[in-house]
XYZ file of C-alpha atoms in Angstrom:
611
model
C -43.937 94.883 16.380
C -43.077 93.373 19.776
C -42.208 90.093 21.379
C -44.864 87.359 21.214
C -44.791 84.553 23.773
C -42.040 82.022 23.188
C -40.566 79.131 25.059
C -37.526 81.284 25.909
C -37.564 83.359 29.082
C -39.209 86.733 28.702
C -36.674 89.573 28.843
C -38.389 92.950 29.448
C -35.150 94.890 28.908
C -34.735 93.546 25.384
C -38.346 94.350 24.594
C -38.135 97.912 25.957
C -34.907 98.619 24.055
C -36.699 98.014 20.761
C -39.815 100.115 21.461
C -40.273 103.544 19.801
C -41.155 106.866 21.407
C -44.466 106.938 19.505
C -48.174 106.691 20.377
C -49.791 103.279 20.107
C -51.395 100.306 21.814
C -49.719 97.502 23.777
C -51.033 94.024 24.647
C -49.750 91.982 27.607
C -49.708 88.260 26.726
C -49.717 85.107 28.852
C -47.791 81.891 28.184
C -50.811 80.457 26.353
C -51.029 83.498 24.091
C -54.119 84.955 25.782
C -54.296 88.747 25.999
C -54.160 89.733 29.669
C -54.379 93.501 29.253
C -54.715 96.095 26.502
C -53.511 99.655 27.051
C -52.740 102.781 25.076
C -49.772 105.075 25.382
C -48.685 108.502 24.234
C -45.132 107.139 24.323
C -44.973 103.341 24.009
C -41.397 103.041 25.263
C -42.013 105.035 28.450
C -45.400 103.465 29.196
C -44.364 99.826 28.777
C -41.097 100.457 30.632
C -43.041 101.807 33.624
C -44.504 98.331 34.218
C -41.144 96.575 34.457
C -38.885 99.296 35.903
C -41.076 100.332 38.844
C -41.907 98.280 41.935
C -44.736 100.254 43.539
C -47.572 98.594 41.611
C -50.794 97.537 43.307
C -51.673 93.858 43.906
C -53.719 93.584 40.707
C -50.897 94.832 38.450
C -48.346 92.662 40.274
C -50.517 89.590 39.707
C -50.832 90.427 36.027
C -47.091 91.032 35.553
C -46.339 87.641 37.111
C -48.221 86.045 34.199
C -46.788 88.161 31.372
C -44.558 86.256 28.941
C -44.686 88.681 26.049
C -45.845 92.096 24.878
C -47.144 93.073 21.457
C -47.414 96.701 20.377
C -49.091 98.536 17.514
C -47.943 102.030 16.544
C -50.690 104.505 15.605
C -50.652 107.868 13.901
C -52.037 109.780 16.877
C -53.208 109.440 20.470
C -56.810 109.565 19.271
C -56.224 106.592 16.972
C -54.594 104.744 19.871
C -57.627 105.415 22.045
C -60.033 104.022 19.438
C -57.870 100.976 18.726
C -57.430 100.249 22.430
C -61.127 100.105 23.088
C -61.913 98.162 19.925
C -59.433 95.535 21.123
C -60.916 95.548 24.632
C -64.372 94.937 23.164
C -63.212 92.120 20.896
C -60.657 90.394 23.154
C -62.219 90.955 26.613
C -58.872 90.815 28.505
C -59.207 89.675 32.094
C -57.379 92.703 33.578
C -59.247 95.410 31.657
C -62.450 96.959 32.906
C -65.060 95.627 30.509
C -68.539 96.903 29.730
C -70.682 94.379 27.907
C -73.601 96.128 26.214
C -74.528 94.400 22.976
C -77.916 96.045 22.507
C -78.145 98.958 20.135
C -79.968 102.044 21.371
C -83.572 102.512 20.232
C -84.996 105.545 18.443
C -88.440 107.025 17.985
C -89.220 107.256 14.282
C -91.612 109.396 12.248
C -91.826 107.949 8.745
C -91.766 109.773 5.449
C -94.354 110.146 2.701
C -98.092 110.714 3.072
C -99.589 109.900 6.471
C -96.214 109.099 8.115
C -96.124 106.351 10.702
C -94.983 106.821 14.301
C -92.893 103.874 15.457
C -90.115 102.244 17.446
C -86.816 101.708 15.626
C -83.603 99.900 16.435
C -80.760 99.461 13.928
C -79.510 101.364 10.878
C -81.141 104.722 10.149
C -82.961 105.370 6.861
C -82.599 108.855 5.388
C -86.262 108.812 4.274
C -87.467 108.811 7.903
C -86.969 111.201 10.814
C -85.432 109.802 14.011
C -85.329 111.108 17.572
C -83.012 109.757 20.220
C -81.217 107.620 20.977
C -83.213 106.656 24.066
C -81.718 104.769 27.031
C -84.204 101.908 26.665
C -87.261 100.592 24.871
C -89.652 101.657 27.639
C -88.653 105.318 27.208
C -89.417 105.117 23.471
C -92.807 103.482 24.049
C -93.649 106.103 26.669
C -92.965 108.847 24.133
C -94.990 107.040 21.461
C -97.969 106.810 23.809
C -97.677 110.520 24.569
C -97.526 111.487 20.886
C -100.461 109.185 20.133
C -102.511 110.842 22.829
C -101.725 114.402 21.741
C -101.248 114.197 17.968
C -103.089 110.966 17.098
C -100.529 109.677 14.624
C -100.870 106.140 13.293
C -98.550 103.394 14.562
C -99.707 100.532 12.322
C -97.447 98.969 9.699
C -97.888 100.125 6.093
C -99.269 96.731 5.044
C -102.050 97.048 7.635
C -102.653 100.720 6.899
C -103.137 100.129 3.158
C -105.665 97.334 3.591
C -108.022 98.572 6.312
C -111.661 99.153 5.508
C -112.773 100.570 8.873
C -111.112 102.358 11.812
C -109.285 100.281 14.414
C -109.610 100.394 18.200
C -107.003 103.170 18.505
C -109.393 105.518 16.705
C -112.163 104.606 19.119
C -110.012 105.499 22.149
C -108.771 108.750 20.534
C -105.197 107.583 19.902
C -105.346 107.768 16.097
C -107.137 110.017 13.598
C -107.854 107.067 11.233
C -106.095 108.277 8.078
C -106.471 104.704 6.758
C -110.152 105.338 5.976
C -109.947 109.047 5.177
C -111.293 110.463 8.459
C -108.534 113.103 8.465
C -107.253 115.120 5.541
C -103.680 114.758 4.348
C -102.991 118.416 5.187
C -104.291 118.128 8.758
C -102.404 114.890 9.332
C -99.212 116.439 7.951
C -99.650 119.345 10.389
C -99.997 116.911 13.297
C -96.880 115.024 12.176
C -94.967 118.309 11.860
C -96.048 119.378 15.358
C -95.017 115.998 16.783
C -91.553 116.444 15.270
C -91.290 119.990 16.691
C -92.303 118.666 20.094
C -89.595 115.969 19.986
C -87.076 118.685 19.038
C -87.964 120.502 22.265
C -89.906 123.332 20.546
C -93.109 123.056 22.606
C -93.752 126.799 22.403
C -93.840 126.645 18.590
C -96.256 123.710 18.782
C -98.556 125.554 21.201
C -98.556 128.605 18.943
C -99.427 126.501 15.891
C -102.194 124.651 17.753
C -103.656 127.899 19.071
C -103.788 129.260 15.505
C -105.498 126.090 14.243
C -107.989 126.207 17.124
C -108.846 129.820 16.362
C -109.224 129.086 12.638
C -111.569 126.172 13.363
C -113.592 128.332 15.723
C -113.885 131.118 13.137
C -115.369 128.731 10.600
C -117.718 127.381 13.318
C -116.062 123.945 13.287
C -116.289 123.645 17.047
C -115.568 119.905 17.094
C -112.117 120.440 15.517
C -111.529 123.435 17.787
C -112.233 121.242 20.816
C -109.662 118.683 19.593
C -107.001 121.390 19.305
C -107.999 122.753 22.722
C -107.431 119.315 24.282
C -104.041 119.067 22.572
C -103.026 122.433 24.016
C -104.132 121.402 27.502
C -102.205 118.119 27.310
C -99.020 119.842 26.134
C -99.310 122.590 28.736
C -99.683 120.002 31.496
C -96.660 118.138 30.162
C -94.543 121.294 30.191
C -95.362 121.792 33.860
C -94.266 118.231 34.665
C -91.042 118.434 32.641
C -88.341 117.003 34.914
C -85.329 118.764 33.435
C -85.424 122.513 32.981
C -82.622 123.306 30.575
C -81.708 125.025 27.359
C -83.804 123.947 24.388
C -82.159 121.715 21.813
C -79.287 120.758 24.164
C -78.066 117.148 23.953
C -76.097 115.950 26.965
C -75.139 112.822 28.916
C -74.233 112.753 32.612
C -72.121 109.798 33.753
C -71.505 108.840 37.392
C -70.088 105.754 39.085
C -70.674 104.255 42.529
C -68.466 101.514 43.990
C -69.316 99.448 47.044
C -68.032 96.150 48.372
C -66.017 95.372 45.255
C -69.008 95.927 42.943
C -69.477 98.988 40.756
C -72.303 100.595 38.787
C -72.103 103.320 36.152
C -75.274 105.273 35.472
C -75.878 107.219 32.278
C -78.490 110.026 32.328
C -79.565 111.105 28.833
C -80.831 114.592 27.913
C -81.961 115.119 24.313
C -83.339 118.381 22.955
C -83.500 119.654 26.526
C -85.718 116.760 27.624
C -84.821 114.075 30.143
C -85.252 110.744 28.338
C -84.269 108.438 31.186
C -81.221 106.638 32.465
C -79.418 103.341 32.019
C -77.196 101.438 34.456
C -74.110 99.420 33.525
C -72.243 96.901 35.660
C -68.610 96.492 34.553
C -66.614 93.276 34.743
C -63.056 93.076 36.101
C -63.588 96.369 37.949
C -62.463 95.171 41.380
C -59.877 97.429 43.068
C -60.391 100.151 40.466
C -61.339 103.674 41.513
C -64.717 105.028 40.280
C -62.900 107.618 38.152
C -60.993 104.878 36.319
C -64.223 102.954 35.739
C -65.942 106.027 34.267
C -62.900 106.666 32.058
C -63.143 103.109 30.691
C -66.881 103.506 30.200
C -66.575 106.720 28.194
C -64.068 105.271 25.775
C -65.877 101.953 25.278
C -69.471 103.178 25.298
C -69.108 105.910 22.693
C -67.433 103.578 20.243
C -70.908 102.241 19.419
C -73.294 104.914 20.713
C -73.379 108.389 19.124
C -71.952 110.914 21.607
C -74.001 114.016 22.494
C -72.666 117.551 22.352
C -71.868 117.561 26.105
C -70.721 114.749 28.418
C -70.764 115.643 32.127
C -68.454 113.755 34.533
C -66.937 114.183 37.994
C -63.809 116.297 38.336
C -61.724 113.271 39.388
C -62.426 111.602 36.047
C -60.359 114.279 34.335
C -57.299 112.915 36.126
C -58.023 109.370 34.901
C -58.455 110.369 31.254
C -56.923 112.945 29.032
C -60.161 114.833 28.455
C -58.881 116.853 25.506
C -57.663 113.697 23.777
C -60.931 111.827 24.319
C -62.975 114.876 23.322
C -61.003 115.188 20.079
C -61.441 111.488 19.278
C -65.199 111.612 19.932
C -65.546 114.839 17.958
C -63.810 113.200 15.016
C -66.134 110.192 15.165
C -69.260 112.334 15.527
C -68.130 114.882 12.892
C -69.039 117.685 15.308
C -67.750 119.175 18.555
C -68.091 116.967 21.655
C -67.292 118.659 24.962
C -66.385 116.809 28.175
C -67.353 118.864 31.237
C -65.644 117.811 34.483
C -66.544 120.803 36.700
C -70.296 121.143 36.179
C -72.440 123.856 37.720
C -76.156 124.539 38.147
C -78.350 122.191 36.099
C -75.395 120.116 34.879
C -74.387 119.448 38.477
C -77.996 118.363 39.140
C -77.833 115.875 36.259
C -74.602 114.413 37.649
C -76.108 114.093 41.126
C -79.134 112.408 39.574
C -76.862 109.895 37.836
C -75.027 109.190 41.120
C -78.312 108.559 42.958
C -79.494 106.280 40.178
C -76.217 104.334 40.342
C -76.578 103.893 44.111
C -80.143 102.583 43.757
C -79.232 100.236 40.891
C -76.233 98.844 42.755
C -78.281 98.287 45.915
C -80.977 96.533 43.899
C -78.425 94.332 42.155
C -76.807 93.462 45.471
C -80.184 92.385 46.883
C -80.949 90.366 43.765
C -77.515 88.753 43.826
C -78.007 87.742 47.451
C -81.373 86.203 46.590
C -79.892 84.367 43.615
C -77.048 82.987 45.734
C -79.565 81.614 48.241
C -81.672 80.082 45.455
C -78.678 78.517 43.702
C -77.364 76.992 46.940
C -80.831 75.638 47.766
C -81.184 74.105 44.296
C -77.791 72.402 44.556
C -78.684 70.957 47.940
C -82.130 69.738 46.838
C -80.787 68.083 43.683
C -77.658 66.714 45.340
C -75.336 68.743 43.129
C -71.780 69.801 44.035
C -71.033 73.433 44.955
C -69.195 73.896 41.649
C -72.477 73.921 39.688
C -72.901 77.441 38.293
C -73.940 77.336 34.648
C -77.445 76.060 33.869
C -78.928 75.650 30.391
C -82.624 74.950 29.870
C -84.456 73.640 26.779
C -88.089 73.975 25.751
C -89.989 73.118 22.549
C -92.936 75.163 21.261
C -95.372 74.544 18.374
C -99.067 74.733 17.503
C -100.361 71.295 16.522
C -96.946 70.549 15.049
C -96.789 73.804 13.050
C -93.635 75.990 13.048
C -91.787 74.009 15.726
C -89.085 75.972 17.548
C -86.751 74.739 20.278
C -85.125 77.254 22.607
C -82.144 77.197 24.943
C -81.637 79.803 27.661
C -78.570 80.199 29.864
C -78.235 81.017 33.571
C -74.690 81.742 34.687
C -72.943 83.918 37.254
C -76.230 84.336 39.149
C -78.209 85.833 36.261
C -79.803 85.045 32.938
C -77.317 85.541 30.079
C -79.545 86.874 27.308
C -76.740 87.203 24.780
C -76.165 83.428 24.944
C -79.783 82.422 24.277
C -80.367 80.422 21.097
C -83.401 79.305 19.077
C -83.492 76.346 16.693
C -86.037 76.065 13.875
C -86.898 72.372 13.717
C -87.145 70.784 10.270
C -87.013 67.170 9.101
C -88.969 66.010 12.169
C -92.544 64.707 12.139
C -95.039 67.405 13.216
C -95.739 67.138 16.919
C -92.701 64.932 17.642
C -91.392 66.701 20.730
C -88.742 64.047 21.333
C -87.386 64.436 17.808
C -87.397 68.235 18.106
C -85.548 68.083 21.428
C -83.030 65.620 19.996
C -82.347 67.928 17.045
C -81.837 70.992 19.273
C -79.519 69.177 21.705
C -77.386 67.782 18.886
C -77.038 71.181 17.242
C -76.275 72.871 20.575
C -73.643 70.463 21.895
C -71.953 69.180 18.751
C -70.073 72.475 18.694
C -68.810 71.793 22.223
C -67.330 68.485 21.068
C -65.415 70.548 18.495
C -63.985 72.746 21.229
C -66.439 75.633 20.713
C -68.568 76.992 23.535
C -68.841 76.188 27.240
C -70.015 72.903 28.762
C -72.920 73.564 31.165
C -72.901 72.176 34.700
C -76.610 71.357 34.635
C -79.161 70.939 31.832
C -82.856 71.446 32.598
C -85.427 69.955 30.220
C -88.989 71.246 30.198
C -90.663 67.853 30.204
C -90.916 64.500 31.926
C -89.186 61.144 31.867
C -89.458 60.680 28.082
C -87.776 64.001 27.308
C -85.056 63.348 29.895
C -84.298 59.911 28.440
C -84.071 61.460 24.975
C -81.670 64.105 26.237
C -79.575 61.528 28.107
C -79.192 59.449 24.937
C -78.054 62.484 22.903
C -75.529 63.552 25.550
C -74.170 60.000 25.726
C -73.668 59.976 21.949
C -71.738 63.247 22.206
C -69.589 62.103 25.139
C -71.184 64.484 27.642
C -72.664 61.924 30.031
C -71.059 63.661 33.017
C -73.329 66.727 32.671
C -76.128 66.746 35.262
C -79.593 66.405 33.729
C -82.965 67.224 35.320
C -86.463 67.233 33.841
C -89.093 69.755 34.968
C -92.539 68.212 34.526
C -95.652 70.257 35.203
C -97.162 67.785 37.657
C -100.647 66.265 37.792
C -102.569 69.552 38.005
C -100.160 71.587 35.820
C -100.037 74.357 38.427
C -96.976 76.408 39.465
C -95.422 75.027 42.626
C -96.480 71.448 41.887
C -93.679 70.678 39.430
C -92.164 67.211 39.493
C -88.391 67.080 39.029
C -87.123 64.085 37.102
C -83.735 63.222 38.604
C -81.655 60.135 37.872
C -83.704 57.308 36.399
C -86.917 59.230 36.982
C -88.684 56.405 38.781
C -89.322 58.578 41.838
C -89.958 62.223 40.857
C -88.750 64.844 43.331
C -91.379 67.271 44.639
C -90.140 70.412 46.391
C -92.306 72.616 48.550
C -93.832 75.499 46.581
C -91.931 77.957 48.789
C -88.570 76.256 48.293
C -85.989 78.812 46.989
C -84.355 76.146 44.820
C -87.683 75.480 43.116
C -88.115 79.217 42.562
C -84.819 79.318 40.641
C -85.807 76.301 38.543
C -89.171 77.934 37.786
C -87.454 81.199 36.836
C -85.152 79.463 34.345
C -87.897 77.164 32.994
C -90.338 80.066 32.549
C -87.708 82.077 30.685
C -87.083 79.126 28.337
C -90.833 78.815 27.825
C -91.197 82.517 27.040
C -88.252 82.508 24.650
C -89.496 79.411 22.813
C -93.046 80.762 22.448
C -91.786 84.094 21.118
C -89.714 82.284 18.490
C -92.570 79.959 17.564
C -95.044 82.812 17.156
C -92.618 84.772 15.001
C -91.982 81.753 12.759
C -95.670 80.879 12.555
C -96.639 84.480 11.843
C -94.049 84.782 9.105
C -95.306 81.583 7.464
C -98.919 82.724 7.617
C -98.387 86.191 6.196
C -96.107 85.053 3.376
C -97.911 85.880 0.159
C -99.626 82.845 -1.383
C -98.588 84.297 -4.738
C -95.086 82.958 -4.064
C -96.283 79.404 -4.629
C -97.786 80.041 -8.075
C -95.674 78.965 -11.044
C -94.854 81.851 -13.338
C -95.142 84.523 -10.628
C -91.740 85.948 -9.727
C -90.814 88.896 -7.551
C -91.514 91.512 -10.262
C -94.963 90.223 -11.250
C -95.884 89.688 -7.602
C -94.989 93.304 -6.812
C -96.961 94.564 -9.829
C -100.058 92.626 -8.748
C -99.873 93.815 -5.133
C -99.355 97.442 -6.180
C -102.161 97.310 -8.758
C -104.760 95.838 -6.385
C -103.520 97.297 -3.074
C -102.472 94.040 -1.441
C -103.198 90.319 -1.450
C -106.820 90.827 -0.456
C -107.357 92.990 -3.539
C -105.672 90.429 -5.801
C -107.921 87.697 -4.413
C -111.025 89.843 -5.101
C -110.013 90.584 -8.713
C -111.592 88.759 -11.648
C -109.649 86.935 -14.351
C -110.231 89.894 -16.687
C -108.876 92.335 -14.119
C -105.794 90.186 -13.504
C -105.092 89.926 -17.235
C -104.935 93.738 -17.461
C -101.700 93.769 -15.446
C -98.552 94.097 -17.570
C -96.875 90.715 -18.060
C -99.913 88.681 -16.973
C -101.372 86.620 -19.825
C -104.910 85.269 -19.888
C -103.622 81.780 -19.122
C -101.556 83.017 -16.172
C -104.472 85.121 -14.909
C -106.678 82.018 -14.895
C -103.987 80.098 -12.999
C -103.700 82.885 -10.391
C -107.471 83.033 -9.960
C -107.697 79.260 -9.611
C -104.907 79.088 -7.029
C -106.336 81.901 -4.930
C -109.829 80.446 -4.946
């Protein structure tokens, strides 16, 4: 219900008269229909009325109200439902007057697989009930650090199942004592299972149980005079004991907690999240909100809590500053999070002892991250201004898109586009384009295809027109790009080629500007050149990563897929019977014909194709 924008004058009194005294969500709308602000209310009538019946609003609210031409409301069954709906709408609509946290990456987990000889690995995405997961971790580096530790102490395998099932000798990890080589039978299933069980206990924070189990295994090995195994267990005990002494957080075992603190300085804000899982400090993560100017740190943390835990599983305890309690209704948020998590979630706003230490740690981390970002932003501003001046660009140039093409002798060609905007690389806007229908090795054709696919959508009113397009290449690539942009009606976009120069060394790049007859060479210390190199190198990295993934996928695709008469079922039966493609290739015609559904004629065809 509510009053959408119309050509008639907006009458707040009429709107307010029709609002109910019920919980819900309201949306402030502009004349164009854009959502300016999304808010929740325990009582919609009272909350919306407070905007139009009071005059003591701050400058930000006054500016917003001057643009409001309509208000839409949605009634919910409870305050908790209103809270969830509010933040779902904030995430999806990104209103300009709401504090917004953009964090599209899912949180990674450490995984211990199921079955015999379980694999230790990194996992991001949906969780499989057949595996055991630990986390979430604040970032990929924290997961990899834990994997390296578990490899060193428990020597669990990290290779994929397809590699594990087809090895004939130990890999390098066995040689450097990071794996016990279960692939070739150098460890028994029982011993490996014990190591996997101890690794899981360690990740659960039960180091004492692990040490007890290892001490018992060491003593048993010693009693049977197997001193080599006893020495391995002794080294495991020493490594775990040393780790316990270095443990950063000393807290109750099995406790899961997050500490959230915010620092604001000079109109910029940073929220830092410290994560404790199973009593162990996993690391921290910093977030930089948008539209947070003029907001108090407590309000920013309140927005973070509601938005962040919509997608991340909340821990049992969330520690915040006391002032945050005034900005949120802690009981309401706690109830909503508890309902989503299907267990009790407690918000602690007056922490003591170790919880106070976690909060102070988060505040220090936020200060350091904000200072670092401020320094980087200053550097980026200098570089951007220098690039504009060197290339003769107007001061309005902000958004830069860069293209690169990667292939190996024409194989698996991939074109990539990266985006630099608002003084930083915008990873979420990167795109890759698999190039098909172009002659192998035709870089001009590949570039033409990528540019057409990228900017045709802009001609349809989708996406943002860049201020500057960088092309990794020389005059030929630039001319190709100019022709495509002219066809699409985007001739007014600035276009610059970045050629590697005669010696193909960093700092000697030649910039193709205008007609390209006289390449521009900037000094290797020029800040504008540094920015161009940064963007070009990122495009190069992104293109190579996509090319390698596409090439690798093509090369590992089973050659059985190209044999007539071999469908998914027969292919699976062959691979299971012979332990992989290598085993199928080594099998004779007679062996192949023994597989159910494989006739003598088909077996001969398979053998012929594989040889």
